[in-house]
Amino acid sequence: EDLETVLGKGTGHYMRGDKEYKYFLNAETGYLISTVVSELKAEAVAPKLEKLIIDYEALLGKKVTRAEVDKGAEFMGATKRMLEARKIKVVQKVTNAAIEGVNAKMQRLFWSLVAQKRGDFKETAKLATKISNRTLNRRTGMTPEDALKKIKGGEEVARKTPKAGPTERKKAL
């Protein structure tokens, strides 16, 4: 429905069925890797998420030891068993500000690319991820790609502290 609003009538073929994209985010660097899943069921998500974890471990040169997820059904059952088998500590959160911020950013990128008719769903999701990884991060002062390279090289990625702490910021009325 949203696609037809953005692209006009007769563009329903763009989606070819319901699709979602899932991504794996490194909280330290903001680096994303993503995949498209056809359904949000643990049996469908688990193998895709495992591939993302393997890809991420290859990129970083370190083992993933912790994953923060929401309380969605796609992170139960087969997905939870896969994470436990890989000895990844799973922390389920009701809300996660970092993930919600990334969701908002990815939605903005994705829908602007859809409006530009830059490809099908999978191509557009990949391009949105690529753009996100090449966007300057205010806290690290570098792109997630550059931060990932530094970490892989054994260097630390320094995070800038905000000018004002949470208790010093003015409260909006």
PDB file of C-alpha atoms in Angstrom:
ATOM      1  CA  GLU A   1       0.000   0.000   0.000  1.00  0.00           C
ATOM      2  CA  ASP A   2       2.808   2.441   0.923  1.00  0.00           C
ATOM      3  CA  LEU A   3       4.732   1.551  -2.223  1.00  0.00           C
ATOM      4  CA  GLU A   4       1.735   2.317  -4.419  1.00  0.00           C
ATOM      5  CA  THR A   5       1.414   5.679  -2.663  1.00  0.00           C
ATOM      6  CA  VAL A   6       5.079   6.498  -3.320  1.00  0.00           C
ATOM      7  CA  LEU A   7       5.541   4.912  -6.744  1.00  0.00           C
ATOM      8  CA  GLY A   8       2.050   5.076  -8.201  1.00  0.00           C
ATOM      9  CA  LYS A   9      -0.492   2.462  -9.318  1.00  0.00           C
ATOM     10  CA  GLY A  10       0.717  -0.851 -10.695  1.00  0.00           C
ATOM     11  CA  THR A  11       3.917  -1.038  -8.650  1.00  0.00           C
ATOM     12  CA  GLY A  12       2.854  -3.846  -6.311  1.00  0.00           C
ATOM     13  CA  HIS A  13       5.307  -6.182  -8.090  1.00  0.00           C
ATOM     14  CA  TYR A  14       8.118  -4.304  -6.314  1.00  0.00           C
ATOM     15  CA  MET A  15       7.530  -6.255  -3.115  1.00  0.00           C
ATOM     16  CA  ARG A  16       6.612  -9.665  -4.589  1.00  0.00           C
ATOM     17  CA  GLY A  17       5.120 -10.816  -1.276  1.00  0.00           C
ATOM     18  CA  ASP A  18       5.711  -9.615   2.250  1.00  0.00           C
ATOM     19  CA  LYS A  19       9.366  -9.000   3.040  1.00  0.00           C
ATOM     20  CA  GLU A  20      11.254  -7.597   5.986  1.00  0.00           C
ATOM     21  CA  TYR A  21      14.871  -6.749   6.391  1.00  0.00           C
ATOM     22  CA  LYS A  22      16.816  -7.738   9.457  1.00  0.00           C
ATOM     23  CA  TYR A  23      20.211  -6.426  10.332  1.00  0.00           C
ATOM     24  CA  PHE A  24      23.042  -7.003  12.711  1.00  0.00           C
ATOM     25  CA  LEU A  25      24.399  -3.819  14.270  1.00  0.00           C
ATOM     26  CA  ASN A  26      27.717  -3.372  16.026  1.00  0.00           C
ATOM     27  CA  ALA A  27      26.938  -0.984  18.879  1.00  0.00           C
ATOM     28  CA  GLU A  28      30.558   0.156  19.124  1.00  0.00           C
ATOM     29  CA  THR A  29      30.959   1.201  15.481  1.00  0.00           C
ATOM     30  CA  GLY A  30      27.395   1.500  14.164  1.00  0.00           C
ATOM     31  CA  TYR A  31      28.319  -0.898  11.326  1.00  0.00           C
ATOM     32  CA  LEU A  32      25.340  -2.708   9.789  1.00  0.00           C
ATOM     33  CA  ILE A  33      25.025  -5.879   7.790  1.00  0.00           C
ATOM     34  CA  SER A  34      21.552  -6.799   6.593  1.00  0.00           C
ATOM     35  CA  THR A  35      19.471  -9.452   4.918  1.00  0.00           C
ATOM     36  CA  VAL A  36      15.944  -9.765   3.607  1.00  0.00           C
ATOM     37  CA  VAL A  37      13.634 -12.353   5.169  1.00  0.00           C
ATOM     38  CA  SER A  38      10.306 -13.421   3.746  1.00  0.00           C
ATOM     39  CA  GLU A  39       8.598 -14.040   7.088  1.00  0.00           C
ATOM     40  CA  LEU A  40       9.195 -13.123  10.704  1.00  0.00           C
ATOM     41  CA  LYS A  41       9.187 -16.640  12.115  1.00  0.00           C
ATOM     42  CA  ALA A  42      12.090 -18.034  14.119  1.00  0.00           C
ATOM     43  CA  GLU A  43      12.593 -20.898  11.638  1.00  0.00           C
ATOM     44  CA  ALA A  44      13.041 -18.424   8.759  1.00  0.00           C
ATOM     45  CA  VAL A  45      15.072 -15.840  10.702  1.00  0.00           C
ATOM     46  CA  ALA A  46      17.554 -18.216  12.430  1.00  0.00           C
ATOM     47  CA  PRO A  47      19.566 -19.301   9.329  1.00  0.00           C
ATOM     48  CA  LYS A  48      19.636 -15.753   7.955  1.00  0.00           C
ATOM     49  CA  LEU A  49      20.761 -14.319  11.297  1.00  0.00           C
ATOM     50  CA  GLU A  50      23.428 -17.025  11.617  1.00  0.00           C
ATOM     51  CA  LYS A  51      24.808 -16.036   8.193  1.00  0.00           C
ATOM     52  CA  LEU A  52      24.866 -12.368   9.293  1.00  0.00           C
ATOM     53  CA  ILE A  53      26.781 -13.351  12.447  1.00  0.00           C
ATOM     54  CA  ILE A  54      29.296 -15.410  10.429  1.00  0.00           C
ATOM     55  CA  ASP A  55      29.760 -12.512   7.972  1.00  0.00           C
ATOM     56  CA  TYR A  56      30.206 -10.051  10.814  1.00  0.00           C
ATOM     57  CA  GLU A  57      32.757 -12.251  12.598  1.00  0.00           C
ATOM     58  CA  ALA A  58      34.721 -12.500   9.333  1.00  0.00           C
ATOM     59  CA  LEU A  59      34.632  -8.710   8.889  1.00  0.00           C
ATOM     60  CA  LEU A  60      35.700  -7.930  12.436  1.00  0.00           C
ATOM     61  CA  GLY A  61      38.013 -10.850  13.071  1.00  0.00           C
ATOM     62  CA  LYS A  62      36.387 -11.442  16.475  1.00  0.00           C
ATOM     63  CA  LYS A  63      33.703 -13.779  17.772  1.00  0.00           C
ATOM     64  CA  VAL A  64      30.283 -12.335  18.550  1.00  0.00           C
ATOM     65  CA  THR A  65      29.648 -12.904  22.264  1.00  0.00           C
ATOM     66  CA  ARG A  66      26.509 -10.876  22.985  1.00  0.00           C
ATOM     67  CA  ALA A  67      23.319 -10.002  21.131  1.00  0.00           C
ATOM     68  CA  GLU A  68      20.640  -7.550  22.225  1.00  0.00           C
ATOM     69  CA  VAL A  69      17.247  -8.335  20.730  1.00  0.00           C
ATOM     70  CA  ASP A  70      13.680  -7.237  21.256  1.00  0.00           C
ATOM     71  CA  LYS A  71      10.996  -9.582  22.549  1.00  0.00           C
ATOM     72  CA  GLY A  72       9.724 -10.487  19.072  1.00  0.00           C
ATOM     73  CA  ALA A  73       8.712 -14.079  18.277  1.00  0.00           C
ATOM     74  CA  GLU A  74      11.413 -14.246  15.588  1.00  0.00           C
ATOM     75  CA  PHE A  75      14.053 -14.300  18.360  1.00  0.00           C
ATOM     76  CA  MET A  76      12.500 -17.272  20.183  1.00  0.00           C
ATOM     77  CA  GLY A  77      12.628 -20.984  19.342  1.00  0.00           C
ATOM     78  CA  ALA A  78      15.054 -21.814  16.526  1.00  0.00           C
ATOM     79  CA  THR A  79      16.780 -18.422  16.686  1.00  0.00           C
ATOM     80  CA  LYS A  80      17.350 -18.625  20.438  1.00  0.00           C
ATOM     81  CA  ARG A  81      18.691 -22.186  20.114  1.00  0.00           C
ATOM     82  CA  MET A  82      21.070 -21.102  17.327  1.00  0.00           C
ATOM     83  CA  LEU A  83      22.406 -18.214  19.423  1.00  0.00           C
ATOM     84  CA  GLU A  84      22.854 -20.465  22.477  1.00  0.00           C
ATOM     85  CA  ALA A  85      24.653 -23.097  20.346  1.00  0.00           C
ATOM     86  CA  ARG A  86      27.076 -20.381  19.192  1.00  0.00           C
ATOM     87  CA  LYS A  87      27.561 -19.389  22.876  1.00  0.00           C
ATOM     88  CA  ILE A  88      26.179 -15.903  22.281  1.00  0.00           C
ATOM     89  CA  LYS A  89      24.651 -14.288  25.350  1.00  0.00           C
ATOM     90  CA  VAL A  90      21.158 -13.088  24.459  1.00  0.00           C
ATOM     91  CA  VAL A  91      19.827  -9.969  26.176  1.00  0.00           C
ATOM     92  CA  GLN A  92      16.143  -9.372  25.468  1.00  0.00           C
ATOM     93  CA  LYS A  93      14.972  -5.804  25.862  1.00  0.00           C
ATOM     94  CA  VAL A  94      11.501  -4.334  25.764  1.00  0.00           C
ATOM     95  CA  THR A  95      12.811  -1.274  23.946  1.00  0.00           C
ATOM     96  CA  ASN A  96      16.274  -0.523  22.672  1.00  0.00           C
ATOM     97  CA  ALA A  97      17.000   3.119  21.805  1.00  0.00           C
ATOM     98  CA  ALA A  98      20.041   2.270  19.664  1.00  0.00           C
ATOM     99  CA  ILE A  99      18.078  -0.169  17.519  1.00  0.00           C
ATOM    100  CA  GLU A 100      15.085   2.164  17.281  1.00  0.00           C
ATOM    101  CA  GLY A 101      17.399   4.948  16.093  1.00  0.00           C
ATOM    102  CA  VAL A 102      18.884   2.666  13.450  1.00  0.00           C
ATOM    103  CA  ASN A 103      15.378   1.562  12.414  1.00  0.00           C
ATOM    104  CA  ALA A 104      14.396   5.200  11.868  1.00  0.00           C
ATOM    105  CA  LYS A 105      17.570   5.928   9.892  1.00  0.00           C
ATOM    106  CA  MET A 106      17.143   2.818   7.729  1.00  0.00           C
ATOM    107  CA  GLN A 107      13.491   3.671   7.066  1.00  0.00           C
ATOM    108  CA  ARG A 108      14.450   7.176   5.909  1.00  0.00           C
ATOM    109  CA  LEU A 109      17.173   5.834   3.624  1.00  0.00           C
ATOM    110  CA  PHE A 110      15.077   2.956   2.306  1.00  0.00           C
ATOM    111  CA  TRP A 111      11.993   5.013   1.471  1.00  0.00           C
ATOM    112  CA  SER A 112      13.993   7.787  -0.194  1.00  0.00           C
ATOM    113  CA  LEU A 113      15.618   5.118  -2.398  1.00  0.00           C
ATOM    114  CA  VAL A 114      12.197   3.581  -3.139  1.00  0.00           C
ATOM    115  CA  ALA A 115      10.963   7.003  -4.260  1.00  0.00           C
ATOM    116  CA  GLN A 116      13.963   7.204  -6.591  1.00  0.00           C
ATOM    117  CA  LYS A 117      13.075   3.747  -8.022  1.00  0.00           C
ATOM    118  CA  ARG A 118      16.614   2.479  -7.465  1.00  0.00           C
ATOM    119  CA  GLY A 119      15.866  -1.255  -7.752  1.00  0.00           C
ATOM    120  CA  ASP A 120      13.808  -4.042  -6.246  1.00  0.00           C
ATOM    121  CA  PHE A 121      13.300  -4.585  -2.508  1.00  0.00           C
ATOM    122  CA  LYS A 122      16.500  -6.567  -1.935  1.00  0.00           C
ATOM    123  CA  GLU A 123      18.696  -4.172  -3.951  1.00  0.00           C
ATOM    124  CA  THR A 124      17.159  -1.156  -2.199  1.00  0.00           C
ATOM    125  CA  ALA A 125      17.702  -2.680   1.276  1.00  0.00           C
ATOM    126  CA  LYS A 126      21.360  -3.433   0.394  1.00  0.00           C
ATOM    127  CA  LEU A 127      21.911   0.085  -0.913  1.00  0.00           C
ATOM    128  CA  ALA A 128      20.341   1.620   2.221  1.00  0.00           C
ATOM    129  CA  THR A 129      22.719  -0.481   4.350  1.00  0.00           C
ATOM    130  CA  LYS A 130      25.706   0.595   2.248  1.00  0.00           C
ATOM    131  CA  ILE A 131      24.776   4.282   2.567  1.00  0.00           C
ATOM    132  CA  SER A 132      24.301   3.877   6.333  1.00  0.00           C
ATOM    133  CA  ASN A 133      27.783   2.349   6.691  1.00  0.00           C
ATOM    134  CA  ARG A 134      29.314   5.272   4.805  1.00  0.00           C
ATOM    135  CA  THR A 135      27.591   8.003   6.831  1.00  0.00           C
ATOM    136  CA  LEU A 136      29.685   9.948   9.343  1.00  0.00           C
ATOM    137  CA  ASN A 137      28.900   9.062  12.958  1.00  0.00           C
ATOM    138  CA  ARG A 138      28.858  12.094  15.279  1.00  0.00           C
ATOM    139  CA  ARG A 139      29.960  10.090  18.337  1.00  0.00           C
ATOM    140  CA  THR A 140      32.981   8.397  16.735  1.00  0.00           C
ATOM    141  CA  GLY A 141      33.880  11.113  14.220  1.00  0.00           C
ATOM    142  CA  MET A 142      34.235   8.524  11.436  1.00  0.00           C
ATOM    143  CA  THR A 143      32.104   6.275   9.272  1.00  0.00           C
ATOM    144  CA  PRO A 144      31.148   2.814  10.580  1.00  0.00           C
ATOM    145  CA  GLU A 145      33.300   1.295   7.789  1.00  0.00           C
ATOM    146  CA  ASP A 146      36.361   3.221   9.011  1.00  0.00           C
ATOM    147  CA  ALA A 147      35.639   2.348  12.647  1.00  0.00           C
ATOM    148  CA  LEU A 148      35.376  -1.340  11.752  1.00  0.00           C
ATOM    149  CA  LYS A 149      38.752  -1.203   9.976  1.00  0.00           C
ATOM    150  CA  LYS A 150      40.344   0.400  13.047  1.00  0.00           C
ATOM    151  CA  ILE A 151      38.974  -2.266  15.372  1.00  0.00           C
ATOM    152  CA  LYS A 152      40.075  -5.050  13.024  1.00  0.00           C
ATOM    153  CA  GLY A 153      43.546  -3.473  13.033  1.00  0.00           C
ATOM    154  CA  GLY A 154      43.611  -3.652  16.842  1.00  0.00           C
ATOM    155  CA  GLU A 155      43.016   0.046  17.456  1.00  0.00           C
ATOM    156  CA  GLU A 156      40.446   1.547  19.809  1.00  0.00           C
ATOM    157  CA  VAL A 157      37.531   3.601  18.519  1.00  0.00           C
ATOM    158  CA  ALA A 158      37.124   6.584  20.807  1.00  0.00           C
ATOM    159  CA  ARG A 159      33.613   7.851  21.350  1.00  0.00           C
ATOM    160  CA  LYS A 160      33.180  11.570  21.886  1.00  0.00           C
ATOM    161  CA  THR A 161      31.286  12.579  24.984  1.00  0.00           C
ATOM    162  CA  PRO A 162      28.353  14.942  24.529  1.00  0.00           C
ATOM    163  CA  LYS A 163      28.946  18.591  25.443  1.00  0.00           C
ATOM    164  CA  ALA A 164      26.300  18.388  28.140  1.00  0.00           C
ATOM    165  CA  GLY A 165      25.454  15.353  30.219  1.00  0.00           C
ATOM    166  CA  PRO A 166      21.877  14.124  30.524  1.00  0.00           C
ATOM    167  CA  THR A 167      21.283  16.054  33.758  1.00  0.00           C
ATOM    168  CA  GLU A 168      22.739  19.277  32.326  1.00  0.00           C
ATOM    169  CA  ARG A 169      20.643  19.373  29.165  1.00  0.00           C
ATOM    170  CA  LYS A 170      17.744  21.761  29.064  1.00  0.00           C
ATOM    171  CA  LYS A 171      14.407  20.125  29.446  1.00  0.00           C
ATOM    172  CA  ALA A 172      11.954  20.794  26.614  1.00  0.00           C
ATOM    173  CA  LEU A 173       8.613  22.161  27.717  1.00  0.00           C
TER     174      LEU A 173
END
